[in-house]
XYZ file of C-alpha atoms in Angstrom:
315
model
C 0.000 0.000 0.000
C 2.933 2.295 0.682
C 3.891 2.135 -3.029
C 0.995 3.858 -4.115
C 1.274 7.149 -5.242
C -1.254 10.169 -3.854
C -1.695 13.418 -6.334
C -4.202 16.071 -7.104
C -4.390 16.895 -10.679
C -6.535 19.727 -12.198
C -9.147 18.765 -14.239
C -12.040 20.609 -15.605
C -11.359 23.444 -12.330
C -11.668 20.901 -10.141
C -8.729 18.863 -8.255
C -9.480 15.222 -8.062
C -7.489 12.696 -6.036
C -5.520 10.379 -8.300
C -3.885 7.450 -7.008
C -1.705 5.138 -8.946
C 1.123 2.190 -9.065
C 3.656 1.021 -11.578
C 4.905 2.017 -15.087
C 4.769 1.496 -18.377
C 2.079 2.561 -21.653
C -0.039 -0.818 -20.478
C -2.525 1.463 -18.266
C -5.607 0.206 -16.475
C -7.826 2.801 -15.064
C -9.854 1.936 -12.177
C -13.492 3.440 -11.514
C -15.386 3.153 -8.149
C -18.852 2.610 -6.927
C -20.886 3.327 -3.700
C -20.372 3.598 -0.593
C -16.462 3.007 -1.911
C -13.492 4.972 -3.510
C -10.083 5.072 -4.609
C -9.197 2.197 -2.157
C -11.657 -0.161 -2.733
C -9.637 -1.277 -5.296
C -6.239 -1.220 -3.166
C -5.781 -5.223 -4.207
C -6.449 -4.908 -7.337
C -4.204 -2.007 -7.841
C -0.906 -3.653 -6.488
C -1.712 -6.857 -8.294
C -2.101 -5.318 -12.066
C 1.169 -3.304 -11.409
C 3.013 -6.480 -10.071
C 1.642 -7.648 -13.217
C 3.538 -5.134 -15.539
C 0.564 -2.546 -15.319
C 0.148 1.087 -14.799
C -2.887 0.962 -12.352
C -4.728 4.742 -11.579
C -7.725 4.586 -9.078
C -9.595 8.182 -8.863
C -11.807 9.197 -6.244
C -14.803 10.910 -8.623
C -15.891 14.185 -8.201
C -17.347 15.019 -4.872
C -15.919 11.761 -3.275
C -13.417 11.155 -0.930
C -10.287 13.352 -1.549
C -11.464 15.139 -4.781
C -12.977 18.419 -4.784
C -17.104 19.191 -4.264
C -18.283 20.895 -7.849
C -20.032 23.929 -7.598
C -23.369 22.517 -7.639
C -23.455 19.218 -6.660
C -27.136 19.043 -7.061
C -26.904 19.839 -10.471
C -24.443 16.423 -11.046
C -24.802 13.924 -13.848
C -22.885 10.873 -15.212
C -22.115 12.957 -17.951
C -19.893 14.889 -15.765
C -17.486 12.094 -14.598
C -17.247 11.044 -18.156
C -15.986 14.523 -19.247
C -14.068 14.023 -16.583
C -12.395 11.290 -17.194
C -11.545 12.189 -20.981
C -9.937 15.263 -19.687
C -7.749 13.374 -17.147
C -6.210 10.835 -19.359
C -5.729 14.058 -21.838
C -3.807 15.887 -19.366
C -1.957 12.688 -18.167
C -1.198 12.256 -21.797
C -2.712 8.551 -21.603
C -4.378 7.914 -25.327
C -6.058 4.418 -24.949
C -7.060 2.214 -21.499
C -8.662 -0.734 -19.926
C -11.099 0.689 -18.039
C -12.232 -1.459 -14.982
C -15.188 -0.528 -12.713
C -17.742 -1.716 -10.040
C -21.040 -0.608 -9.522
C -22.362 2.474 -10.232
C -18.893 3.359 -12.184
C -19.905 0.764 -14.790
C -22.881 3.380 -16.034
C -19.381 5.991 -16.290
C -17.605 3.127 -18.243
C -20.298 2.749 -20.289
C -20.673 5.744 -21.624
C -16.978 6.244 -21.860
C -16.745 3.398 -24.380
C -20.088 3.975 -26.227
C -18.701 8.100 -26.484
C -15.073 7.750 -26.853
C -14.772 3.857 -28.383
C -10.846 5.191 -29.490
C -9.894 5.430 -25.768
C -10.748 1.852 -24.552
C -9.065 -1.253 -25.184
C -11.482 -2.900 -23.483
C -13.496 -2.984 -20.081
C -14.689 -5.062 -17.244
C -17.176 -4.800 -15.173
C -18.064 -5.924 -11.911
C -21.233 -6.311 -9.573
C -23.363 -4.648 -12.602
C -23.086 -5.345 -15.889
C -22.655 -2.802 -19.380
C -25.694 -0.296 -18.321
C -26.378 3.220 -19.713
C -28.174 6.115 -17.423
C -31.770 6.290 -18.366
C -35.327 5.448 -17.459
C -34.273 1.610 -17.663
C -31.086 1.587 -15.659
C -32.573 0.005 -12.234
C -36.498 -0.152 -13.129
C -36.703 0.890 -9.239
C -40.335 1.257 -10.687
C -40.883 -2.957 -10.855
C -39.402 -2.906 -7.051
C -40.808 -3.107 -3.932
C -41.688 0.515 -2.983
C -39.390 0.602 -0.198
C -36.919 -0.355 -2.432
C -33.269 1.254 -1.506
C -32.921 3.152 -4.633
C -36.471 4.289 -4.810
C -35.813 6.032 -1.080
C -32.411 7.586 -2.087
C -34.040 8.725 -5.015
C -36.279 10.950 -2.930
C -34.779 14.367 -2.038
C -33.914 15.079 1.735
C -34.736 11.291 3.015
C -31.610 10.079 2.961
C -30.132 13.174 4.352
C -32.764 12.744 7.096
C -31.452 8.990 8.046
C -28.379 9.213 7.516
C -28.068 12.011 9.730
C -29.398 10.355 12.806
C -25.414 8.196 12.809
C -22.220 8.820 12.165
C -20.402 8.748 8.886
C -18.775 5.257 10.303
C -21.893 3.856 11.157
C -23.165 5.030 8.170
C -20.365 3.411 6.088
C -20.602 0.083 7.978
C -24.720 -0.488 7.594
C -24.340 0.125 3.776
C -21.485 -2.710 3.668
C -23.368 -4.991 5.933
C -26.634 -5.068 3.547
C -25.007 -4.480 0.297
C -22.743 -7.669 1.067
C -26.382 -10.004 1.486
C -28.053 -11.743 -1.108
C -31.221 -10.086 0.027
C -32.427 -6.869 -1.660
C -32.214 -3.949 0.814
C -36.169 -2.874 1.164
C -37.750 -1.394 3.862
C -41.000 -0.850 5.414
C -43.387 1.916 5.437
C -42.128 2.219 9.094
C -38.504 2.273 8.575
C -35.770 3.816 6.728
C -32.594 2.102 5.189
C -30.327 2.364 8.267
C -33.290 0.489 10.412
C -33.341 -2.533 8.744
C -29.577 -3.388 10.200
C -29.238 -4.191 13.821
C -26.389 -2.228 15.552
C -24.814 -5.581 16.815
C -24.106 -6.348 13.578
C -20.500 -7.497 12.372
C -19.022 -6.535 9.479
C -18.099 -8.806 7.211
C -15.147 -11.282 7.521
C -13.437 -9.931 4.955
C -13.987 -6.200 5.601
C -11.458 -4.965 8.815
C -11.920 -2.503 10.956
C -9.357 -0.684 9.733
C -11.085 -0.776 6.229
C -13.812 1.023 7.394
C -11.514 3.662 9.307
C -10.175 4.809 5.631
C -13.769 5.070 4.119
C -15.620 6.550 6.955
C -12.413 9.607 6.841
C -13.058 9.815 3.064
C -16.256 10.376 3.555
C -16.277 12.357 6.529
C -14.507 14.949 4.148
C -16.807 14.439 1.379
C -20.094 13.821 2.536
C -23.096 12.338 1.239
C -24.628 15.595 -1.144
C -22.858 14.562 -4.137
C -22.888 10.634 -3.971
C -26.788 10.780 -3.613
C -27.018 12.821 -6.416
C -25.058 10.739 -8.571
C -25.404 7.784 -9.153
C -29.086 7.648 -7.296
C -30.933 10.965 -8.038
C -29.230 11.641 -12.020
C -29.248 7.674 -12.931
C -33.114 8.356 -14.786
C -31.746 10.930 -17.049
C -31.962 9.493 -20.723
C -28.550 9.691 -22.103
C -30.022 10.105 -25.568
C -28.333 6.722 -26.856
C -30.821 4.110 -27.916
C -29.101 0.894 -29.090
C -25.582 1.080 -28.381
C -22.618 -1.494 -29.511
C -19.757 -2.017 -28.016
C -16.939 -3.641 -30.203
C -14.216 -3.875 -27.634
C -13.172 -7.323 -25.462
C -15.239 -7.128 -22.452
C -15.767 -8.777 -19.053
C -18.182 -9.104 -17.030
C -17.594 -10.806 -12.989
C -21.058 -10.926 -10.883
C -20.895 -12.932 -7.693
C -23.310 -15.415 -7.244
C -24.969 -14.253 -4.154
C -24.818 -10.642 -5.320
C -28.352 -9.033 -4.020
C -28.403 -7.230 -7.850
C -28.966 -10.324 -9.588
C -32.364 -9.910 -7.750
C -33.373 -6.729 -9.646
C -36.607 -6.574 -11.937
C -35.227 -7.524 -15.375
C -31.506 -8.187 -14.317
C -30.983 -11.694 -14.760
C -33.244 -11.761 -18.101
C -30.595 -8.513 -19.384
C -27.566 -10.470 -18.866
C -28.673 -13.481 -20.230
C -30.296 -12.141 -23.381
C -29.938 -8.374 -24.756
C -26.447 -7.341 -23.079
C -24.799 -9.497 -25.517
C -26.271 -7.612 -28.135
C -25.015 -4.290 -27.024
C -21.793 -6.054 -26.371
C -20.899 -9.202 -28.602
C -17.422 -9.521 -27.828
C -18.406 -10.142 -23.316
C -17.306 -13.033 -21.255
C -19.538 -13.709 -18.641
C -17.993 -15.094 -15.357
C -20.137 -16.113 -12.063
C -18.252 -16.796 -9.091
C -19.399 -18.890 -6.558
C -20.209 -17.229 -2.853
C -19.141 -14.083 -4.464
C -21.344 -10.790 -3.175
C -21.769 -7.406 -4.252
C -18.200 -6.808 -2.995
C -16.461 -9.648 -4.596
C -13.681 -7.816 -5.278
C -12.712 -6.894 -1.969
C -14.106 -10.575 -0.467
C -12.206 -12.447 -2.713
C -9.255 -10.184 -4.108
C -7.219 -13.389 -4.930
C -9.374 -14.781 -7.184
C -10.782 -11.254 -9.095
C -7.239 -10.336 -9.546
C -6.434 -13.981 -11.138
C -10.079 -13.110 -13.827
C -8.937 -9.444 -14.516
C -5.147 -9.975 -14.921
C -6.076 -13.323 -17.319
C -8.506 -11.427 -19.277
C -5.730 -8.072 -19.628
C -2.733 -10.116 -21.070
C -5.118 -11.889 -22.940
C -6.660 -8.275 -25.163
C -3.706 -5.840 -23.966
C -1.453 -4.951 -26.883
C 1.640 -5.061 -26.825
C 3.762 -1.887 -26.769
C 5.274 -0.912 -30.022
């Protein structure tokens, strides 16, 4: 962990937090979800660059150590993508393997549907190739108390979230986003109710862990990561049937709780593969939302497999 290297670079007149490891014109640029950032992919950082890879993690706009826009509640996935673009410009990067988890894969997909010359190829993990739009989480097929559905609304959130501390915070959202089960809640409860305080984290998750995130996001807060990816992930991003010609990978755990969302399973099984015909699939047994920090071994042995397999060689 010592070996990676902290900067702020300038981009778009904001300073985002880059972090990065190893050498070389073989770059992989890592993208994070929620309730995560730069160091939820600290594993799979060290083992790409071990691997002969230039690995770069960024915490997004208005996460962790990178600077709050203007207007945070003006936010869209649009503006990470721009983002993006504008940092490998200004790092001088031309072409990457993007990697991402969660709600970075709707970032990485519009990154290679918008700028197909910049991406060697992509993988994905917990969600699989999805643009922004009216279709992205069908939270409208879902229970009402659905998790999204109450993020979605403005202030509620804010409201329970409020009643804890950031660490608390942090931990609940790892605790039911690592179960099978769908987070829903009552009409009685909010999202922080429906996990008992006794409750451990997971194995695999250390207290330490949550140390770094709940910092990270004591700094940040929570105005900007409820606005995107929950409160801008309806807005249609104007592209109707995209195709993707690059390699691609996708790696869902088997006991991942978004496997259980209205039209997910039927997606990856049928129409993904039209939007992107050159995808391996990969389901890992035991594996939850989280796989890549709950089994780091075995993600870094699928991603660094699949990047000497479609990496080019330098010329």
């Amino acid at each position: 962990m010592e070996q990676i290297k902290h900067v702020h670079v300038e981009v778009r007149g904001l300073k985002l937090h880059v972090a990065e490891i190893g050498t070389g014109t073989k770059v992989v640029l890592f993208l994070h979800g929620f309730p995560e950032i730069w160091y939820t992919w600290r594993y799979q950082m060290i083992a790409v660059a071990n691997s002969g890879y230039r690995a770069i993690a960024i915490d997004f706009r208005g996460y962790g150590l990178s600077d709050q826009p203007p207007k945070p509640e003006k936010g869209t996935f649009s503006d990470l993508v721009d983002d993006i673009i504008a940092l490998l410009d200004i790092l001088g990067i031309s072409k990457v393997f993007l990697i991402a988890k969660d709600f970075g894969v709707l970032a990485l997909s519009l990154v290679a549907v918008l700028h197909p010359k910049r991406v060697y190829g992509f993988a994905t993990l917990g969600i699989p190739f999805l643009l922004p739009g009216p279709n992205a989480n069908r939270s409208n097929l879902m229970p009402k108390g659905f998790y999204i559905t109450r993020w979605q609304e403005p202030g509620r959130a804010e409201a329970d979230f409020s009643r804890l501390d950031v660490k608390t915070v942090i931990k609940n959202i790892y605790i039911l986003f690592s179960k099978a089960k769908v987070p829903i809640a009552r009409d009685d409860q909010e999202i922080m109710d429906l996990v008992e305080p006794s409750t451990p984290l997971p194995p695999w998750f250390s207290e330490e862990d949550l140390a770094v995130y709940a910092s990270l996001y004591e700094k940040s807060g929570f105005c900007f990561p409820l606005r995107v990816p929950y409160r801008c992930a309806k807005i249609d991003c104007g592209i109707k049937d995209p195709e993707v010609t690059c390699p691609a990978l996708l790696i869902m755990g088997e006991k991942d709780y978004v496997l259980k969302f209205a039209g997910m399973e039927d997606y990856i099984s049928g129409q993904l593969k039209h939007f992107v015909p050159d995808l391996e699939i990969i389901y890992v047994e035991e594996g939850c939302h989280f796989i890549h920090e709950q089994l780091p071994e075995k993600v870094n042995e699928l991603l660094i497999n699949f990047l000497n397999k479609h990496m080019p060689s330098p010329m």
